[in-house]
N, CA and C of each residue as an Amber inpcrd file, in Angstrom:
protein
   351
   0.5230000  -1.2940000   0.0440000  -0.1850000  -0.3460000  -0.5660000
   0.8270000   1.1520000   0.2420000   0.2780000   1.9520000  -0.8680000
   1.3620000   2.9210000  -0.6920000   0.1070000   4.5610000   0.2460000
   0.4450000   5.2930000   0.8590000   0.0140000   6.6200000   0.9810000
   0.4900000   7.5650000   1.0100000  -0.5600000   8.5870000   0.2290000
  -0.6890000   9.7540000  -0.0760000  -0.5900000  11.2690000   1.0860000
  -0.1260000  12.0250000   0.7510000  -0.6470000  12.8680000   1.8960000
   0.3120000  14.4120000   0.9900000  -1.0350000  15.6190000   1.1940000
  -1.5210000  16.4990000   0.2740000  -1.6160000  17.3270000   2.0970000
  -0.6950000  18.5630000   1.7980000  -0.9210000  19.8010000   1.8240000
  -0.8980000  20.8620000   0.2230000  -0.4170000  22.6830000   1.5500000
  -0.7750000  23.3770000   1.0150000  -2.4240000  23.5620000   0.1150000
  -2.5630000  24.3610000  -1.2840000  -3.7490000  25.0800000  -1.2360000
  -3.9870000  26.3640000  -0.7050000  -5.3340000  26.3790000  -0.6960000
  -5.9100000  27.2350000   0.0250000  -7.0070000  28.7400000  -1.7680000
  -6.7450000  29.8290000  -0.7570000  -8.4370000  30.6240000  -1.5010000
  -7.0350000  31.5480000  -2.2300000  -6.5030000  32.1020000  -2.6810000
  -5.7710000  33.2380000  -3.5260000  -6.6120000  34.5130000  -4.3180000
  -5.7170000  35.4990000  -4.6710000  -6.5710000  35.8420000  -6.2710000
  -6.3220000  35.9660000  -7.2090000  -6.2610000  36.0880000  -8.0760000
  -6.5860000  35.9290000  -9.6010000  -4.9750000  36.2140000 -10.7780000
  -4.2600000  35.8560000 -10.6500000  -2.5440000  36.4060000 -11.0190000
  -2.0590000  35.7730000  -9.5830000  -1.8480000  35.5190000  -9.2260000
  -1.3070000  34.6760000  -7.4000000  -1.3400000  33.4130000  -7.6130000
  -0.0180000  32.5170000  -6.7780000   0.8810000  31.9060000  -6.5410000
   0.2010000  30.4060000  -5.6770000   0.0120000  29.5200000  -5.6730000
  -0.1560000  28.6970000  -4.9010000   0.6620000  27.2330000  -5.2320000
   1.2390000  26.6350000  -3.8440000   2.6150000  25.5050000  -4.0500000
   1.5540000  24.3770000  -3.5090000   1.6110000  23.3390000  -4.0830000
   0.8480000  21.7220000  -3.8380000   1.7240000  20.9570000  -3.5690000
   1.8860000  20.5310000  -2.2730000   3.0540000  19.3430000  -1.6290000
   2.2390000  17.9990000  -1.9650000   2.8070000  16.7280000  -1.8130000
   1.8150000  15.8540000  -2.4410000   3.5620000  14.9280000  -1.3060000
   3.5840000  14.0030000  -0.2300000   4.2680000  12.9690000   0.2770000
   3.8670000  11.9210000  -0.2090000   4.8150000  11.0560000   0.1730000
   4.5880000   9.1210000  -0.4680000   5.2860000   8.6870000   0.9770000
   4.5200000   7.1670000   1.2600000   5.3940000   6.5900000   2.2900000
   4.0890000   5.4690000   2.0460000   4.7810000   3.9790000   2.5980000
   4.9230000   2.4110000   2.2810000   5.1050000   2.3620000   1.1280000
   4.8780000   1.4200000   0.5680000   6.1670000   0.6680000  -0.5040000
   5.5010000   1.4290000  -0.9730000   6.1780000   2.3270000  -1.6370000
   6.9530000   3.2350000  -3.0770000   8.1000000   2.1160000  -3.9470000
   8.2870000   1.2950000  -3.3960000   9.4580000   1.1440000  -4.3640000
   8.9740000   1.0050000  -5.4520000   7.9170000   0.4250000  -5.9220000
   7.6940000   0.3310000  -7.1920000   6.4800000   1.2250000  -7.8790000
   7.1980000   2.7650000  -7.4360000   5.8920000   4.2240000  -8.0050000
   7.0260000   4.3020000  -8.8550000   6.5190000   4.4510000  -9.5440000
   7.1490000   5.2910000 -11.0640000   6.9440000   6.7570000 -11.3280000
   5.6740000   7.2230000 -11.9860000   5.4690000   8.4840000 -12.4740000
   4.0780000   9.0430000 -10.8870000   4.5130000   9.8300000 -11.1200000
   3.6770000  11.2840000 -10.1290000   2.6760000  12.0920000 -10.4500000
   1.7190000  12.6380000 -10.2540000   1.1530000  13.3580000 -10.7250000
   0.0960000  13.9330000  -9.8200000  -0.1000000  15.1400000 -10.5280000
  -1.3730000  16.0410000 -10.3930000  -2.6610000  15.9520000 -10.7280000
  -3.3950000  15.7390000 -10.7390000  -5.3920000  15.8740000 -11.6070000
  -6.1200000  16.6480000 -10.3440000  -6.9780000  17.3770000 -11.3470000
  -7.5940000  17.9610000 -10.7410000  -9.5760000  17.5250000 -11.0550000
 -10.6490000  18.5810000 -10.2970000 -12.2540000  17.9230000 -10.3870000
 -12.4610000  19.2520000 -10.2080000 -12.5410000  20.2770000 -10.7380000
 -14.2990000  21.5120000 -10.2980000 -15.5210000  21.3460000 -10.8740000
 -16.4690000  21.1380000 -10.1940000 -17.9750000  20.6580000  -9.6800000
 -18.4340000  20.9970000 -11.3120000 -19.1740000  19.6030000 -11.3400000
 -19.5320000  19.4590000 -12.0500000 -19.2940000  19.0430000 -12.7880000
 -17.8280000  18.1100000 -12.9290000 -16.6300000  18.0920000 -14.3570000
 -16.3100000  16.8180000 -14.0330000 -15.2980000  16.6650000 -14.5110000
 -14.7170000  14.9640000 -14.2950000 -13.7860000  14.9550000 -14.0410000
 -12.3900000  15.1780000 -12.7410000 -11.3080000  14.6220000 -12.9080000
 -10.1950000  14.7840000 -14.2710000  -9.6110000  15.2840000 -14.3940000
  -8.3630000  15.6480000 -15.6960000  -7.0470000  15.9620000 -15.1330000
  -5.5950000  15.3790000 -15.9490000  -4.9030000  15.7770000 -15.8850000
  -4.3380000  17.6660000 -15.7520000  -3.8130000  17.6100000 -14.5600000
  -2.6940000  18.6860000 -14.7980000  -1.7070000  18.5990000 -15.1680000
  -0.5800000  17.6900000 -14.1700000   0.9930000  18.0640000 -14.9270000
   1.1960000  15.9560000 -14.3030000   2.9710000  15.9350000 -14.8570000
   2.6570000  14.0840000 -14.7370000   4.2060000  14.5230000 -14.1070000
   5.1720000  14.0430000 -14.4200000   6.9080000  13.3100000 -13.5840000
   7.1510000  12.4140000 -13.2930000   7.5990000  11.7470000 -14.8310000
   8.6000000  10.0250000 -14.3850000   9.2030000  10.5180000 -13.2680000
  10.4180000   9.3240000 -12.7950000  11.2280000   8.9960000 -11.5480000
  12.7060000  10.0370000 -11.8330000  12.7950000   9.8050000 -13.9390000
  13.9530000  10.1750000 -13.8530000  13.5990000  12.0660000 -14.0430000
  12.6650000  12.6820000 -14.0310000  11.5970000  13.9150000 -14.0310000
  11.4660000  14.7880000 -15.4270000  11.5010000  13.9460000 -16.1520000
  10.2420000  13.7790000 -17.0790000   8.8710000  13.7560000 -16.6100000
   8.7870000  15.6780000 -18.0930000   7.1230000  15.8760000 -17.3600000
   6.3080000  16.4960000 -18.3450000   5.0360000  16.8010000 -17.8120000
   3.9620000  16.5020000 -19.1370000   2.7600000  17.4390000 -17.8350000
   2.6380000  18.3890000 -19.4470000   1.5210000  19.2680000 -19.0140000
  -0.0740000  19.2720000 -19.7740000  -1.1010000  20.0620000 -19.2160000
  -1.9310000  19.4520000 -19.7690000  -1.6220000  21.6580000 -20.1350000
  -2.2570000  21.8000000 -21.6480000  -2.4870000  22.7470000 -21.9070000
  -2.8210000  24.1580000 -21.8530000  -3.0970000  23.4650000 -20.2270000
  -3.9720000  24.8330000 -20.2360000  -3.5560000  25.0030000 -18.6480000
  -2.6340000  24.7100000 -18.6930000  -2.0440000  25.6120000 -17.4590000
   0.0050000  25.0050000 -17.9100000   0.1930000  24.7820000 -19.1630000
   1.8430000  24.9920000 -19.5220000   2.3870000  26.8380000 -19.8620000
   3.2010000  26.3540000 -18.6950000   4.2440000  28.2110000 -19.0780000
   3.4140000  28.5860000 -17.1280000   2.2720000  28.6290000 -16.8530000
   2.3930000  28.5730000 -15.9940000   2.2110000  27.5400000 -13.8480000
   2.3830000  26.0990000 -13.8700000   2.5130000  25.8920000 -13.6360000
   3.9380000  24.9390000 -14.0490000   4.6860000  24.2320000 -12.4300000
   5.8700000  23.6910000 -13.3560000   5.5040000  22.8990000 -11.5990000
   4.9220000  21.4350000 -12.3660000   5.3040000  20.1160000 -10.9890000
   6.9040000  19.4450000 -11.1100000   7.2210000  18.8110000  -9.7270000
   9.1720000  19.2930000  -9.6740000   8.8070000  17.7680000  -8.7650000
   9.9350000  17.0540000  -8.3620000   9.8550000  16.0900000  -7.3670000
  10.7750000  15.8500000  -6.7170000  11.3340000  15.3480000  -5.8990000
  12.1940000  15.3400000  -4.4790000  12.0570000  13.8250000  -4.0100000
  13.4780000  12.8740000  -5.3550000  12.9150000  11.3900000  -4.8620000
  13.6090000  11.3090000  -3.7310000  14.1900000  11.8970000  -2.9700000
  14.4460000  11.2100000  -1.2380000  13.9040000  11.8970000  -0.5920000
  12.8820000  12.4230000  -0.7710000  11.5370000  12.5310000   0.3180000
  10.8030000  12.6140000  -0.9810000  10.3000000  11.5890000  -1.2660000
   9.5120000  10.9300000  -1.8470000   8.4190000  11.4040000  -1.8180000
   8.4400000  12.8510000  -2.6780000   7.5490000  13.6160000  -3.0010000
   7.8000000  15.2930000  -3.8540000   6.0570000  15.3230000  -4.0900000
   5.5560000  15.7960000  -6.0220000   5.3610000  17.2070000  -4.8670000
   5.3290000  18.4500000  -6.1290000   4.9050000  19.5180000  -5.6230000
   4.9760000  20.0150000  -6.6540000   3.3410000  20.9540000  -7.0150000
   3.2350000  21.0790000  -8.4020000   2.9370000  23.9160000  -8.3960000
   3.4310000  24.0460000  -8.4280000   4.6550000  24.5260000  -8.2810000
   3.0310000  25.8410000  -8.5270000   1.6810000  26.7630000  -8.8670000
   1.3130000  27.5090000  -9.9820000   1.1930000  28.6720000  -9.2460000
   1.5980000  29.5790000 -10.5840000   1.1540000  30.4520000 -10.9700000
   0.4320000  31.4460000 -11.6130000   0.3160000  32.4980000 -11.4360000
  -0.8500000  33.8250000 -12.8670000  -1.6720000  31.9470000 -12.6830000
  -2.7490000  32.5340000 -11.6150000  -3.3990000  31.2700000 -11.4370000
  -4.7220000  32.8290000 -11.4630000  -5.6850000  31.7860000 -12.1040000
  -6.8350000  31.9320000 -13.0220000  -7.9540000  31.4720000 -12.5420000
  -9.4040000  32.2760000 -11.7950000 -10.6620000  31.3270000 -11.6790000
 -10.9980000  30.4010000 -12.3300000 -10.7170000  29.7540000 -13.1020000
 -11.1050000  28.6250000 -14.2160000  -9.8630000  27.6560000 -13.5570000
  -8.7470000  27.6110000 -12.7840000  -7.6840000  27.2690000 -12.2130000
  -8.6220000  26.3450000 -11.0880000  -9.7980000  26.8910000 -10.4400000
 -10.5850000  26.2100000  -9.1880000 -11.3970000  25.8920000  -9.5120000
 -10.3520000  24.0400000  -8.1850000 -10.6050000  22.8710000  -8.7860000
 -10.2500000  22.2940000  -7.2430000 -10.9440000  21.1780000  -6.9020000
  -9.5700000  20.0960000  -5.4760000  -9.0390000  19.5700000  -6.7370000
  -7.7850000  19.3720000  -6.1260000  -6.5990000  18.7490000  -6.9090000
  -5.8720000  17.5340000  -5.8220000  -5.3530000  16.5810000  -6.4770000
  -5.8120000  15.3480000  -6.2710000  -3.8400000  14.8930000  -6.8140000
  -3.2900000  13.9550000  -5.8830000  -1.7670000  14.0050000  -6.2000000
  -2.2830000  12.4550000  -6.9010000  -1.5030000  12.0390000  -7.2350000
  -1.4800000  10.0580000  -8.0460000  -0.0800000  10.1670000  -8.1440000
  -0.3060000   8.6940000  -7.6100000   1.1340000   8.2500000  -7.4320000
   0.9520000   6.9020000  -8.4890000   1.6780000   6.4720000  -9.7440000
   1.3940000   5.0260000 -10.2140000   2.1320000   4.3860000 -10.3700000
   1.1750000   3.0580000  -9.9140000   2.5880000   1.9070000  -9.9550000
   2.7270000   1.2800000 -10.6080000   3.4190000   0.6680000 -11.4700000
   3.9230000  -0.0710000 -12.8790000   4.1240000  -1.7180000 -12.6710000
   3.1580000  -2.0580000 -11.2880000   3.2850000  -3.7090000 -11.0050000
   3.2760000  -3.9200000  -9.9490000   1.7780000  -4.3110000 -10.2410000
   0.7310000  -4.7620000 -10.7330000   0.1060000  -2.7250000 -10.8940000
  -0.5690000  -2.7620000 -11.7680000  -0.8270000  -1.6310000 -12.2440000
  -1.8500000  -1.1570000 -11.6300000  -1.8470000  -0.3700000 -11.0090000
  -2.6930000   0.3910000  -9.4810000  -2.4110000   1.9530000  -9.5930000
  -3.4930000   3.1320000  -9.0960000  -3.0290000   4.2180000  -9.2010000
  -3.4540000   4.3960000  -7.4950000  -2.5640000   4.9490000  -6.4750000
  -2.9000000   5.5230000  -5.4020000  -3.0770000   6.4120000  -6.0930000
  -3.6820000   7.5590000  -4.1950000  -4.5590000   8.8190000  -4.6330000
  -4.1080000   9.5870000  -3.5120000  -4.5710000  11.0780000  -3.3180000
  -3.9590000  11.4520000  -2.5190000  -5.2330000  11.8880000  -1.6200000
  -5.9180000  12.9250000  -1.2470000  -6.8840000  12.7790000   0.1510000
  -7.9020000  14.1400000  -0.8180000  -6.9950000  14.9910000  -1.4470000
  -7.4740000  16.0470000  -2.2630000  -6.8220000  16.9760000  -1.3840000
  -6.8270000  18.5630000  -2.1760000  -6.6190000  19.7800000  -1.8950000
  -8.1680000  20.8820000  -2.4410000  -8.1360000  21.7010000  -1.4620000
  -9.0570000  22.9650000  -2.5200000  -8.2830000  24.1150000  -3.3200000
  -8.2670000  24.5100000  -4.1750000  -7.7970000  25.2450000  -4.3830000
  -8.6380000  26.4510000  -5.1060000  -9.3140000  27.6340000  -4.8550000
 -10.3200000  28.8630000  -5.0610000  -9.0360000  29.9480000  -5.8860000
  -9.4780000  29.9780000  -6.2560000  -8.7420000  31.1060000  -7.3610000
 -10.3910000  32.3130000  -7.3840000  -9.8700000  33.8850000  -6.9820000
 -10.8470000  34.1920000  -6.5420000 -10.4430000  35.2810000  -7.9420000
 -11.4060000  35.9240000  -8.4930000 -11.4520000  36.6450000  -9.4080000
 -12.0480000  38.8790000  -9.3510000
């Protein structure tokens, strides 16, 4: 089992910044990719960014140039730096850890990010 504990988030004005953190513990040996998804009210959960253990990252088009994903493998922690936030970034953000085998995704508890206009 893998446990993910998220921190960060909150309320910020448009144009502001926030940083999310997600610390993994437990049976993490099989974890390669970690990432962030978000879910706005009434909408499906969607990918924000993913990063491999080697540092290769990809982003949703809507956040490119504004958000940066990073990870500290020594601390088993992934971060999401969010800059130039917009009201449409408002959502619950979920951390995910992808286990290669057996294939399984582990999810964090979710954290609310609210961007006011």
